C-alpha positions as CSV (number, residue, x, y, z in Angstrom):
1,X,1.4,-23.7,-41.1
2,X,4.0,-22.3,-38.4
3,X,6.5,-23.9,-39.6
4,X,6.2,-22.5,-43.1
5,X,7.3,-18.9,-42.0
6,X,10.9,-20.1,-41.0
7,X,11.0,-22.1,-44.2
8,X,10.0,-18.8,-45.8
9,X,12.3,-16.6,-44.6
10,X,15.4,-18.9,-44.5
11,X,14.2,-19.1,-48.3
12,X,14.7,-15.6,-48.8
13,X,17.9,-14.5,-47.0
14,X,19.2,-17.1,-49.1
15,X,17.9,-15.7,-52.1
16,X,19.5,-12.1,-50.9
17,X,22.7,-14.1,-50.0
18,X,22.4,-15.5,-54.0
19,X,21.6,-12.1,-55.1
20,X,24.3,-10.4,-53.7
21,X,27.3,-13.3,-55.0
22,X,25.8,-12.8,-58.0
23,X,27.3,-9.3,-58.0
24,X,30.1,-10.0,-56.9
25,X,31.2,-13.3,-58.8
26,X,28.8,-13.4,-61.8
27,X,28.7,-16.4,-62.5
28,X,25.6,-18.8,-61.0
29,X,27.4,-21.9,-60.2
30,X,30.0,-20.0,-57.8
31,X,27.5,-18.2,-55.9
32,X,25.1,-21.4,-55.8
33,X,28.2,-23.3,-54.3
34,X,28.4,-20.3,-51.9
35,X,24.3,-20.5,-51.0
36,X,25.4,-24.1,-50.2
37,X,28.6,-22.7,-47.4
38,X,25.9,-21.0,-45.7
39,X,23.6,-23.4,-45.1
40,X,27.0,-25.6,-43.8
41,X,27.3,-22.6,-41.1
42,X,23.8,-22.3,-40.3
43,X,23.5,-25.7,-39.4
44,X,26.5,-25.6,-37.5
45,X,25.4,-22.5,-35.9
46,X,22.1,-24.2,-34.8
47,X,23.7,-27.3,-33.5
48,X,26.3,-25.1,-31.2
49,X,23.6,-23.1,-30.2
50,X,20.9,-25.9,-29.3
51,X,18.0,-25.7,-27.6
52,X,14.8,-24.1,-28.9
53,X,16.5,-21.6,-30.7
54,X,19.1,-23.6,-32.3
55,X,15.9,-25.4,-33.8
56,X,14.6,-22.4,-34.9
57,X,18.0,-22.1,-37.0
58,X,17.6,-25.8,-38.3
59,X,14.6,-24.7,-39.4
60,X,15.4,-21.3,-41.1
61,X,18.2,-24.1,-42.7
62,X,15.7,-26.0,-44.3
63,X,14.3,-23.3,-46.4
64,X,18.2,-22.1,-47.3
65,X,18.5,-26.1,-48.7
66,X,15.7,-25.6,-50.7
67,X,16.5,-22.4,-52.2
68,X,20.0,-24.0,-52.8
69,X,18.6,-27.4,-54.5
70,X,16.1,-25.0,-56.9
71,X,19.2,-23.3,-58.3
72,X,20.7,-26.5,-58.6
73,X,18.3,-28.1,-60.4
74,X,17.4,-24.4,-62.8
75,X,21.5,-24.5,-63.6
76,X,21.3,-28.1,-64.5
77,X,18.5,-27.9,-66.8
78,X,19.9,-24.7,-68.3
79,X,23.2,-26.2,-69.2
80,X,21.2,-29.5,-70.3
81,X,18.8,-28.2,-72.9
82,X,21.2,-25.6,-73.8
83,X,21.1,-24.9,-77.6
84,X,23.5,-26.0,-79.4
85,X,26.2,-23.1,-81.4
């Protein structure tokens, strides 16, 4: 269950990270590809960091991944079943 908190915030600073590209770009696949950058430089971040609280960053990581993949997978499907004009 501890392990489920740093899921759950990484999770939601992604989302804010998302929410605020989407301002600034408007359009979801720019600031999905930009959800992905910063999981690149949190996982870089927690491997120069190391120790416990570079795993703490891998961790957060994890729940910034997920976040990514959903909005992955929500623009796929979108595009996919997309009615047709």
């Amino acid at each position: 269950m501890d392990i489920l908190l740093p899921i759950g915030i990484g999770f939601f600073a992604n989302m804010l990270v998302f929410g605020l590209s989407m301002l600034i770009k408007k359009d979801k696949r720019k600031a999905t590809k930009l959800t992905l950058v910063f999981f690149g430089i949190i996982i870089l971040l927690s491997l120069i960091i190391g120790s416990w609280s570079g795993m703490g960053l891998f961790v957060i990581s994890l729940g910034i991944l997920l976040l990514s993949m959903c909005l992955y997978l929500y623009i796929f499907i979108e595009r996919t079943f997309r009615p047709i004009e």
